[in-house]
XYZ file of C-alpha atoms in Angstrom:
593
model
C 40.534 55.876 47.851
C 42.139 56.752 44.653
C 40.151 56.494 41.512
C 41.542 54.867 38.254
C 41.331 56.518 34.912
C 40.140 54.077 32.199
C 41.243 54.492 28.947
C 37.534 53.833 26.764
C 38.099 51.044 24.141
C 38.026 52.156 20.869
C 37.708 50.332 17.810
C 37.280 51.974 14.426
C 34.804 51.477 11.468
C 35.837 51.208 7.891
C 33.153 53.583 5.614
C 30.484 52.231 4.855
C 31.052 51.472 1.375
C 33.426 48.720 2.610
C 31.250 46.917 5.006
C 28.441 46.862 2.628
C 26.985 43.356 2.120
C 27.275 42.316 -1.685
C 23.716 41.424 -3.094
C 22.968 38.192 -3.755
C 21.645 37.734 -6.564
C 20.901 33.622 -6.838
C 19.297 31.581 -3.795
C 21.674 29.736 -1.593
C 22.588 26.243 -1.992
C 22.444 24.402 -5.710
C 21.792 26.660 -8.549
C 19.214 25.423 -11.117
C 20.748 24.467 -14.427
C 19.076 25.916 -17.074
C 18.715 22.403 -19.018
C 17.448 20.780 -16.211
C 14.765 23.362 -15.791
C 13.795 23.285 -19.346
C 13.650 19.623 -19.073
C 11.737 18.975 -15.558
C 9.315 22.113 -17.309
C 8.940 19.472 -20.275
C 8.544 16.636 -18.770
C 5.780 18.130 -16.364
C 3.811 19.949 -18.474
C 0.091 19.693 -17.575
C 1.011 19.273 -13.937
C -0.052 22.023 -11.616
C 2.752 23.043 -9.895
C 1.517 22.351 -6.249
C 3.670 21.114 -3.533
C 1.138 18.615 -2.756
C 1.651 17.145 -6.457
C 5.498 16.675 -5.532
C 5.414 12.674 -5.667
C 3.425 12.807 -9.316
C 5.967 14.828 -10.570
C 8.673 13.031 -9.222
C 6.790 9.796 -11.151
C 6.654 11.915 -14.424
C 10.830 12.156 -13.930
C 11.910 8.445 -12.943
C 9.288 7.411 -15.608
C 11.555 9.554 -18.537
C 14.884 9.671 -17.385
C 14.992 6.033 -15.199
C 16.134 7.818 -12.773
C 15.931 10.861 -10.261
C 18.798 13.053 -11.014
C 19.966 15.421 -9.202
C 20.156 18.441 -11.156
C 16.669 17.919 -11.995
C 15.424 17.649 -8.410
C 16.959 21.124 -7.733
C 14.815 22.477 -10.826
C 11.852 20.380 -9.198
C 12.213 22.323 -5.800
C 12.649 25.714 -7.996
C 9.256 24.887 -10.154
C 6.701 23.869 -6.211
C 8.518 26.359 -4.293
C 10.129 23.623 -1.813
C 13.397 23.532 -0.460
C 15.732 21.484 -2.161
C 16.058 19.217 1.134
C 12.485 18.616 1.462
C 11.951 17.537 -2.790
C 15.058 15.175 -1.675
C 13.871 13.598 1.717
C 10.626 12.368 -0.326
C 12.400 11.316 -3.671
C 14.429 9.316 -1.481
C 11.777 7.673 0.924
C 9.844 6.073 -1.652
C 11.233 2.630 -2.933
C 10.098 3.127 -6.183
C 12.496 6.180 -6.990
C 16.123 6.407 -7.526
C 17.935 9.248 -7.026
C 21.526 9.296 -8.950
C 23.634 12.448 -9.829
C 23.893 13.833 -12.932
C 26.128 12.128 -14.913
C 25.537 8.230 -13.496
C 24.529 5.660 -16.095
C 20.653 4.171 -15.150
C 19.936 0.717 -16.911
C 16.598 1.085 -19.488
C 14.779 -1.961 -17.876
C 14.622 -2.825 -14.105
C 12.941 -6.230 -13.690
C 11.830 -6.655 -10.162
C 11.751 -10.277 -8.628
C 8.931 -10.380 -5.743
C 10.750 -12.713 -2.787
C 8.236 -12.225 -0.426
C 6.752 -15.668 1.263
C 4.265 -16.940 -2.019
C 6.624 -16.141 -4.437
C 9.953 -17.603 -2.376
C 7.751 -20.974 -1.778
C 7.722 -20.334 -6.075
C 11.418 -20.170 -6.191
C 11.573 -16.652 -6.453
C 14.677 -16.632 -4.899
C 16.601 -19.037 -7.088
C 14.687 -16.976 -10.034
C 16.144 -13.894 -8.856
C 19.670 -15.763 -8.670
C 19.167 -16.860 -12.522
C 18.178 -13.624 -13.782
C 20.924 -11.894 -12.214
C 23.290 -14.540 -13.723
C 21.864 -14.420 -17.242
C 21.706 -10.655 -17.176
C 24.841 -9.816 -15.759
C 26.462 -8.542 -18.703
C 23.709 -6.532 -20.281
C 24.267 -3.009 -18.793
C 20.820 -1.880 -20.406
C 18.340 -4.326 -17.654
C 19.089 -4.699 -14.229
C 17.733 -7.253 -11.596
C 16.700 -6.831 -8.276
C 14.712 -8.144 -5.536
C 11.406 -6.534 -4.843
C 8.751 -7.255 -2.111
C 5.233 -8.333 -2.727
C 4.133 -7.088 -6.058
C 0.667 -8.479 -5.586
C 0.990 -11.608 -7.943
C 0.665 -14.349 -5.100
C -1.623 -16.239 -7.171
C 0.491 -16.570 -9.898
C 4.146 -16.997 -7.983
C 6.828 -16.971 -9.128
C 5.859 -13.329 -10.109
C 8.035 -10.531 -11.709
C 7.562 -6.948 -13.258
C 9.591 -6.136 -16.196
C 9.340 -2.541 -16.502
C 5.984 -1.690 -15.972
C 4.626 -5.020 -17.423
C 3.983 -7.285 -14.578
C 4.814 -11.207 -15.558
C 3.013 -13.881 -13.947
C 4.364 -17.293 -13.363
C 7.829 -15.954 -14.312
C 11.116 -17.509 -15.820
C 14.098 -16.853 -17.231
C 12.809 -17.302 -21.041
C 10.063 -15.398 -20.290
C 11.537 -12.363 -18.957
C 14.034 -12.764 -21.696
C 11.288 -13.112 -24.189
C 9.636 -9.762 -22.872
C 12.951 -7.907 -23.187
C 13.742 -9.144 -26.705
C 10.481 -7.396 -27.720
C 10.814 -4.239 -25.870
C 7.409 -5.288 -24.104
C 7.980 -2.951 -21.354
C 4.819 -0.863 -20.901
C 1.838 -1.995 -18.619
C -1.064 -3.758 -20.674
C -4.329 -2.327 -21.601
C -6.811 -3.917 -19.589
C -10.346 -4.395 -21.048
C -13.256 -2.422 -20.667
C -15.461 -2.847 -18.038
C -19.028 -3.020 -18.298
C -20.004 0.125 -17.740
C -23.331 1.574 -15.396
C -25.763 3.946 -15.399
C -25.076 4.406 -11.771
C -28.349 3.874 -10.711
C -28.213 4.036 -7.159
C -26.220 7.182 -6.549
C -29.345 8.395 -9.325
C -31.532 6.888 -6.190
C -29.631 8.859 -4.051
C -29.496 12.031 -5.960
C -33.453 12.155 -7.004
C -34.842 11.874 -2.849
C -35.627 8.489 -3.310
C -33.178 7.245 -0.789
C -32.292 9.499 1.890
C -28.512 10.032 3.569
C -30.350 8.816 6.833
C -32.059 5.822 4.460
C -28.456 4.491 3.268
C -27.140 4.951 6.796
C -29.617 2.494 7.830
C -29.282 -0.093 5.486
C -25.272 0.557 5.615
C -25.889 -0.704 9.705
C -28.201 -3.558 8.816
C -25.663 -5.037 6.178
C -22.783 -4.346 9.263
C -20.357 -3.962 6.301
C -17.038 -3.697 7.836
C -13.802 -1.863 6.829
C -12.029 -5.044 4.629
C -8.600 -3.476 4.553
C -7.602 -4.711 7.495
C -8.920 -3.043 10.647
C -12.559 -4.328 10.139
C -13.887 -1.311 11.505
C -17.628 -0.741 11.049
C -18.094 1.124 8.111
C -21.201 3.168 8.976
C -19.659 4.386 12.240
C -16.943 6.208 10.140
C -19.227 7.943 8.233
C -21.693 9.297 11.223
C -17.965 10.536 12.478
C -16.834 12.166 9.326
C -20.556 13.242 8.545
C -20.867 15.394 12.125
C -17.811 17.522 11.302
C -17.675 20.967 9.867
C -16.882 20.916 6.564
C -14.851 20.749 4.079
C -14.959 17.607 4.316
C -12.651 14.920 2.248
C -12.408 11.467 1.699
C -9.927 8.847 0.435
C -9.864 5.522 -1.223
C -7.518 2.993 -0.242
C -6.029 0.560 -2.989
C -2.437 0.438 -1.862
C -2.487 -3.175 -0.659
C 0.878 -4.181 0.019
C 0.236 -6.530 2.429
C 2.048 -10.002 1.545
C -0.485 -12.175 0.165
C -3.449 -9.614 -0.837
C -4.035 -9.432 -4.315
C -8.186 -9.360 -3.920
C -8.396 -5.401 -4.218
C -6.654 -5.521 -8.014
C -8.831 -8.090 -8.575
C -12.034 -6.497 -7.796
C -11.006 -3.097 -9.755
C -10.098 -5.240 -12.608
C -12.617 -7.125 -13.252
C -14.689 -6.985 -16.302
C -18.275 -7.386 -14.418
C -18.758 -4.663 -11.770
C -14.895 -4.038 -11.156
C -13.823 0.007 -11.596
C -17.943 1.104 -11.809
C -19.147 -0.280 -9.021
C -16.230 0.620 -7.068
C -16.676 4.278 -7.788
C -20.273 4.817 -8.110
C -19.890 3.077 -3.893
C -17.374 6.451 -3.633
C -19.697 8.808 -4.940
C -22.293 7.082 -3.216
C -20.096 7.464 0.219
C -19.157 10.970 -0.803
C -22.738 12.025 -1.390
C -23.931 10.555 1.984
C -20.662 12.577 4.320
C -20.561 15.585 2.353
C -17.067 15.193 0.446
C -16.157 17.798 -1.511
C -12.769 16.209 -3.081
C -11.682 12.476 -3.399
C -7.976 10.895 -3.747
C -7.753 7.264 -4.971
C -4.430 6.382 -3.956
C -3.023 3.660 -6.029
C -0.193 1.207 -5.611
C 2.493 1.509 -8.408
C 2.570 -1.750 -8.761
C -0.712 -2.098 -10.752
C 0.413 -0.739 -13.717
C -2.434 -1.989 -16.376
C -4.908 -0.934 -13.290
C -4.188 2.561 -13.168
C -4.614 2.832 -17.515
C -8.157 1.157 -16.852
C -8.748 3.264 -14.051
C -7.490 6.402 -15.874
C -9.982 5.498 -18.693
C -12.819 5.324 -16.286
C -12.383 8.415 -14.303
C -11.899 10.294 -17.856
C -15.254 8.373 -18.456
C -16.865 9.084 -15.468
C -16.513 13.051 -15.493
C -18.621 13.550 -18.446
C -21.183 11.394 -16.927
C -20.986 13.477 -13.666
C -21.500 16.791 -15.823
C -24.673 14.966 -16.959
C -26.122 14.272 -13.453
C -25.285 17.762 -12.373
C -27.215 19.445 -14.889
C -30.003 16.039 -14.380
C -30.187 17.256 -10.894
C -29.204 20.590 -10.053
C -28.867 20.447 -6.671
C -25.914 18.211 -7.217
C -22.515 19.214 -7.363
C -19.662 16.530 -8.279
C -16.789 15.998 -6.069
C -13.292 16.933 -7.450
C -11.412 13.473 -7.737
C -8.033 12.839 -8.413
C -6.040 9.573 -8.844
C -2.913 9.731 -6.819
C 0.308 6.711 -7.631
C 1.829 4.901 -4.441
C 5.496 4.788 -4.861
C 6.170 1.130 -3.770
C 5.976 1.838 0.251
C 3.914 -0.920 2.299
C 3.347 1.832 5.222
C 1.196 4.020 3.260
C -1.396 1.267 3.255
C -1.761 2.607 6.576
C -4.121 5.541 6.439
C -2.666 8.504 8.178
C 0.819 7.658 6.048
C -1.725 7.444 2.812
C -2.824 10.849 3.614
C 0.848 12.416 3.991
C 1.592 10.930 0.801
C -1.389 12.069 -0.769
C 0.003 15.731 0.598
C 3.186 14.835 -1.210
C 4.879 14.292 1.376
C 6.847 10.990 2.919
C 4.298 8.359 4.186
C 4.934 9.175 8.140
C 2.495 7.514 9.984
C 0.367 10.569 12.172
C 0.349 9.903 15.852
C -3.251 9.469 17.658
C -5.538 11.309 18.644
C -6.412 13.083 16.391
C -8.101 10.611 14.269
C -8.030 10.882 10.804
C -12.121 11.011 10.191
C -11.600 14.262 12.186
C -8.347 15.860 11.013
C -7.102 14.043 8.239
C -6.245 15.253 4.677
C -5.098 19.159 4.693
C -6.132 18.587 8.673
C -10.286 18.607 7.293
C -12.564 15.422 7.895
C -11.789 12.939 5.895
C -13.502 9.530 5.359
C -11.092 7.032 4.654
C -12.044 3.332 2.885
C -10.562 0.558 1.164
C -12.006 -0.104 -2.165
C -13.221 -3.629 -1.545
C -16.033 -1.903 1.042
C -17.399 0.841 -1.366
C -17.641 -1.685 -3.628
C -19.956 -3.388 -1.796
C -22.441 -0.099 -1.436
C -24.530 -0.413 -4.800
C -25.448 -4.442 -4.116
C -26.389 -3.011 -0.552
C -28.718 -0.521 -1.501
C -29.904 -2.490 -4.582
C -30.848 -5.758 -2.436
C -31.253 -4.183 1.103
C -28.339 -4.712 3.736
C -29.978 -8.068 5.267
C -29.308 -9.399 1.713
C -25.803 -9.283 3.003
C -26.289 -9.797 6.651
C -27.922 -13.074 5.824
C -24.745 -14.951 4.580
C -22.545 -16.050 7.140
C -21.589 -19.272 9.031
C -21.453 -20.241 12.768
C -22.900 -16.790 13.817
C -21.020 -14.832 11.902
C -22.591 -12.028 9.503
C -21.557 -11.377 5.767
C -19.173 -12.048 2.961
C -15.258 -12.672 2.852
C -13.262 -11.963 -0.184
C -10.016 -14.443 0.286
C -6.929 -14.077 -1.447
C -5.330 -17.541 -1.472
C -2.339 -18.277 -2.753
C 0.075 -20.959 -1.517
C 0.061 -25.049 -1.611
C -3.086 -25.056 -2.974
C -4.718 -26.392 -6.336
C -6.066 -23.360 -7.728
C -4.772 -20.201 -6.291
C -7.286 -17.173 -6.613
C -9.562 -14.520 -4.924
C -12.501 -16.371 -3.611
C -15.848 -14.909 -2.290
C -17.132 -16.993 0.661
C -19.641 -16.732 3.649
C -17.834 -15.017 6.902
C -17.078 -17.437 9.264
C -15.283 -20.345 6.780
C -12.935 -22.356 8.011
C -9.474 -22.397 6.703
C -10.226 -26.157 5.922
C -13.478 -25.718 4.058
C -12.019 -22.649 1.883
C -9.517 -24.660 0.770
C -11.122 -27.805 -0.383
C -14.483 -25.741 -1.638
C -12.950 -23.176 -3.277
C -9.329 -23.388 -4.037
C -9.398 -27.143 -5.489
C -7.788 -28.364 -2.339
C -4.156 -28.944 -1.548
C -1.507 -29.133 -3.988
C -0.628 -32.461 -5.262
C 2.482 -33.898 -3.282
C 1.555 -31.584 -0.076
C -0.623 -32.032 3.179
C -1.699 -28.653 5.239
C 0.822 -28.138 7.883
C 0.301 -24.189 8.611
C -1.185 -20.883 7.194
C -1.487 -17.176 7.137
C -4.712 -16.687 7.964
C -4.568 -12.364 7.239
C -1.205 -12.027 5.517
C 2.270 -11.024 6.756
C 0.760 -9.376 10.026
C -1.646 -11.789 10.733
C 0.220 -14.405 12.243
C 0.678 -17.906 11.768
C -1.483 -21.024 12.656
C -0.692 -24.826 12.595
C -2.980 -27.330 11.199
C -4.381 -28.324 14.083
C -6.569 -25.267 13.980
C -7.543 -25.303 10.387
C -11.515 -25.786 11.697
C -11.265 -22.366 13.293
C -13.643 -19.702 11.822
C -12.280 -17.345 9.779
C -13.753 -13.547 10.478
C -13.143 -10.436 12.371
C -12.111 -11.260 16.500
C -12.399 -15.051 15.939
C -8.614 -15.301 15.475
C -7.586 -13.074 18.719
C -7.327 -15.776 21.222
C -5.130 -17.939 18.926
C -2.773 -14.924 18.952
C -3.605 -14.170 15.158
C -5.936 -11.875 13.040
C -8.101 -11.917 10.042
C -6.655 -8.752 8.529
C -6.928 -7.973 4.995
C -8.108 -12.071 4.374
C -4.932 -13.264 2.323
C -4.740 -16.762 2.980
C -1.046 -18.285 2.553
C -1.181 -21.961 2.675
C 1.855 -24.377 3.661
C 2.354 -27.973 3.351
C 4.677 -30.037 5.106
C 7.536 -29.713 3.113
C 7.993 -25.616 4.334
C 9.387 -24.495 7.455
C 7.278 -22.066 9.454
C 10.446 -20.291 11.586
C 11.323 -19.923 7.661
C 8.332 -18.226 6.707
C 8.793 -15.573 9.383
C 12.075 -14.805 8.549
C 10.935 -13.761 5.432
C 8.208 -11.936 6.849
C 10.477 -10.091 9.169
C 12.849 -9.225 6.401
C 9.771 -7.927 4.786
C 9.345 -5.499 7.555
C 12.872 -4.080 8.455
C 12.800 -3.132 4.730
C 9.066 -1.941 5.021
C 9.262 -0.095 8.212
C 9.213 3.744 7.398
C 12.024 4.102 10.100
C 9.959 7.387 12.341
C 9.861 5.023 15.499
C 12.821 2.838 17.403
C 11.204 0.153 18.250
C 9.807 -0.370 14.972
C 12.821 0.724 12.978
C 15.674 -0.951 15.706
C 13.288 -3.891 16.697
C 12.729 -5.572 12.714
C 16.540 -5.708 12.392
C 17.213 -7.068 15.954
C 14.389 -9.519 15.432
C 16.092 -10.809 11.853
C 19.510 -11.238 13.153
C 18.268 -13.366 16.288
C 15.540 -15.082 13.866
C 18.949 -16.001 12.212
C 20.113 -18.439 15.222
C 19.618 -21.993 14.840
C 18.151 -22.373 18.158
C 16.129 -18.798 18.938
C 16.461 -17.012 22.138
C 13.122 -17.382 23.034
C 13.183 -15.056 26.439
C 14.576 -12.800 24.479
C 12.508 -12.383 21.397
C 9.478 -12.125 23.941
C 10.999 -9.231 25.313
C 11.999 -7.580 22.005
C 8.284 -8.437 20.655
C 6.497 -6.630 23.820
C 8.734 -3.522 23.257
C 7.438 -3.227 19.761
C 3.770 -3.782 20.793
C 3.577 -1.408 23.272
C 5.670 1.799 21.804
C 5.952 1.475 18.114
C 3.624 4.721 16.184
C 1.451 2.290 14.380
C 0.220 -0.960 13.141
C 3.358 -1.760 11.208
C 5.686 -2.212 14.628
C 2.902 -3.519 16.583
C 2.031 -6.662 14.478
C 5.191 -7.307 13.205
C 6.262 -9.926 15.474
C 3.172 -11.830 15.242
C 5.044 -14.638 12.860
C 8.094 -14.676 15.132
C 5.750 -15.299 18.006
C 2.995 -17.714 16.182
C 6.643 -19.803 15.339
C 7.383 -19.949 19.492
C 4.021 -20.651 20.286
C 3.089 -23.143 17.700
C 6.187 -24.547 16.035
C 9.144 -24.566 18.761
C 9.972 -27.770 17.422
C 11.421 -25.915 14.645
C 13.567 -23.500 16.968
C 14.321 -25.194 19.598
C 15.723 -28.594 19.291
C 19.585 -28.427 19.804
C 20.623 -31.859 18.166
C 21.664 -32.202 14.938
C 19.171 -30.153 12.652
C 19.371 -29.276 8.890
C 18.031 -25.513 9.323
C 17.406 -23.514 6.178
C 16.820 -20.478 7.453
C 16.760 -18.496 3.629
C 14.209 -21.210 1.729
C 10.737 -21.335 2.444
C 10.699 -24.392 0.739
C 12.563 -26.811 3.007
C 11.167 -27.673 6.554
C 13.494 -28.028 9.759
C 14.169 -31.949 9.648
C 16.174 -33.577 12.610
């Protein structure tokens, strides 16, 4: 065989000095204005600049400029070392900011309408309609809907600003405006204590072991909503290696709940006994560093709670040097951003990390790897508050109140067709009956009970044939409803329960933090078929057993307990295919034939 020659391939190579790379000499992607660094520099001065601080700097900028521009979000990424993407992906998660470019006009005043289900039973919808009307042509305020601003007591609610209105109108939003009363209120001072029993606590007079004890004989239960016992979390978060953290839960956003503001505003125990129960907690698990996360929409509560952390420092100094075997835990107020999911407490503790409230998948748990991935004991406020009348009277001072077997108090939010909406302290085990005609002055005048919310938007809804049903942790299960965080929406005959869940489910597809399908897909399939006349009942079962069973967390999972409490208990309303008047937008009209 004959061989073949090959000719080798060459290619040739220009000198070097024309294959050289240039340098670079500014980052890729958006240069950094020097303006808009000088102002973001400005504006968050006294600000660490920690990537973990992103969303209170990002508060510090809407708060100035009305706005989140974009020029100054660049700077932002420059000043925490973040990419530009990641500062952008949180600024625009979070309902409460708005991110515009550079040059776009942003109105002075945004007056937020709450339409969730106490407020639209108000009017808030047709108060919403009015305002946009009557402000149309002032480019300085604009009007928008909002969900539950945690006002249900005094619907129709609004926030001007940061000054939230109850019992809103049109004059009286007008009347703010006209006198540029725009800021949140100052609160007034709590009475303030000598903490006397963390003192208890701190001198060997109580032991850790003591104030576990009487924490199991009170069985004081989480009261944000899970109603998990409270002691077991701390023997969890107590047996880990440390550091260990611990969080404090006031970013009720569930519709209906208003009791937590209450509590931390309130002028007798309120913001001291809330935190001397943290420091008490803290002492007992070993946390080295607290977070209060608060929601934004408690303006005048995060001034009075400013005050009393401010306060509460010196006082700490005090007990260090008093006993010095003490050392304070570093605490640090942290400011929701108007999302419902970070009530949940894994998405609470990615905020708190500055980043967007993701709900964590489980296992872990968060009393094991929670903030920063350390043990972290996570409450609602309403149960450390709690923790200085335990110690001080003994936890069967607690565990003796109660009705029908059941052990404890309830704090009710209750807000609805009733006389005297409020927050109302009453024995576990009430019925929705009793609480209403005890406490709450009984039904409005002109209305009869015809259903309720027993626990809020995800708690379901019950007729009122079962208005003689205990109220309390697992009484509610078998009725296909749950006590939750205890905010009691009442209805009279003249609302429309398929109504009320609409607005519920609206309240979730705009809620949902979009990570899961089923969650994210299932609250806007599940508003468009709530939509029909007649409902699909076959398949809105279907749609609400896909949600249960494969949506991340709590959000997905109980979202379709209205649409389901309205097939189980009010068909009549959905299913009757003569001629019906259906107003499927007003909480205020029932289905009539």
């Amino acid at each position: 065989m004959s061989s073949t020659t090959r000719t080798p391939l060459v290619i040739p190579i220009r000198p070097a000095e024309t294959v050289r790379a240039r340098p670079r000499y500014t980052p890729k992607g958006r240069q950094v204005a020097p303006a808009a660094r000088e102002r973001v520099a400005a504006l968050c001065e006294g600000l660490a600049p920690r990537a973990d601080l992103l969303i209170e700097h990002l508060h510090r900028l809407q708060d100035a400029e009305g706005a989140l521009r974009h020029g100054q979000l660049v700077a932002l990424a420059e000043r925490l070392r973040l990419s530009q993407v990641e500062v952008f992906e949180v600024a625009s998660f979070y309902h409460h900011f708005e991110v515009v470019s550079d040059d776009a006009p942003v109105p002075e005043t945004v007056v937020r309408v709450c339409t969730s289900l106490s407020c639209a039973m108000a009017g808030g919808d047709g108060l919403l309609r009015d305002l946009q009307a009557e402000l149309s042509g002032n480019r300085a305020v604009r009007v928008q809907a909002a969900p539950c601003i945690g006002q249900c007591h005094s619907a129709p609610a609004a926030c001007v600003g940061q000054r939230q209105l109850p019992h809103a109108s049109v004059d009286a939003v007008n009347d703010l405006l006209a006198r540029g009363e725009t800021v949140p209120r100052q609160l007034p001072e709590p009475v303030q204590s000598e903490l006397p029993q963390l003192q208890r606590l701190l001198s060997g007079e109580l032991s850790p072991e003591q104030v576990l004890a009487e924490l199991k004989t009170s069985n004081l239960r989480g009261l944000g909503g899970a109603g998990f016992p409270a002691w077991r979390k701390w023997e969890t978060v107590r047996a880990q290696p440390g550091p260990r953290y611990m969080v404090v839960n006031i970013d009720e956003g569930e519709v209906g709940t208003f009791k937590d503001g209450h509590v931390l505003t309130s002028p007798q125990g309120g913001a001291p006994q809330v935190l001397e129960g943290m420091l008490i907690a803290a002492q007992v698990v070993g946390a080295e560093r607290i977070w209060l996360y608060l929601r934004d929409e408690y303006h005048d509560a995060r001034g009075l709670l400013e005050r009393e952390l401010t306060s509460l420092h010196a006082r700490l100094q005090g007990l260090a040097l008093q006993y010095p075997g003490y050392t304070p835990p570093q605490i640090e107020l942290r400011r929701g951003a108007g999302a419902y999911i970070c009530g949940e407490e894994s998405a609470l503790i990615e905020s708190v990390e500055g980043k967007r409230g993701l709900p964590r998948l489980r296992p872990p748990i968060v009393a094991t790897h929670g903030v920063f991935g350390r043990p972290t004991l996570a409450h609602n406020l309403e149960t450390l508050w709690w923790l200085p009348d335990i110690l001080g009277k003994g936890g069967a001072w607690l565990a003796a109140h109660g009705l029908r077997g059941r052990s404890g108090l309830r704090r009710f939010s209750v807000s609805g067709r009733v006389r005297q909406p409020g927050v109302y302290l009453a024995p576990a085990g009430i019925t929705l009956r009793e609480l209403v005609d005890q406490y709450a002055g009984g039904m409005a005048e002109g209305h009869t009970l015809y259903a309720y919310l027993p626990g809020g938007a995800s708690g379901g809804i019950l007729p009122a044939a079962l208005a003689d049903v205990p109220l309390d942790f697992d009484t509610l299960a078998e009725h296909g409803a749950f006590l939750g965080s205890m905010a009691v929406v009442v209805m009279g005959q003249h609302d429309s329960a398929r109504s009320a869940a609409l607005n519920l489910m609206r309240f979730f597809e705009h809620e949902s933090c979009g990570q899961c399908t089923p969650c994210r897909a299932g609250t806007t399939k599940a508003v468009q078929l709530m939509q029909s006349p007649v409902w699909d009942a076959p398949l809105l079962g279907e749609l609400s057993q896909v949600m249960r069973d494969a949506s991340i967390c709590g959000l997905g999972q109980a979202a379709p307990n209205p649409m389901d409490s309205v097939l189980r208990y009010f068909a009549h309303e959905v299913t009757c295919t003569s001629a019906t008047a259906v107003a499927t937008d007003s909480t205020a009209t029932k289905v009539t034939a």
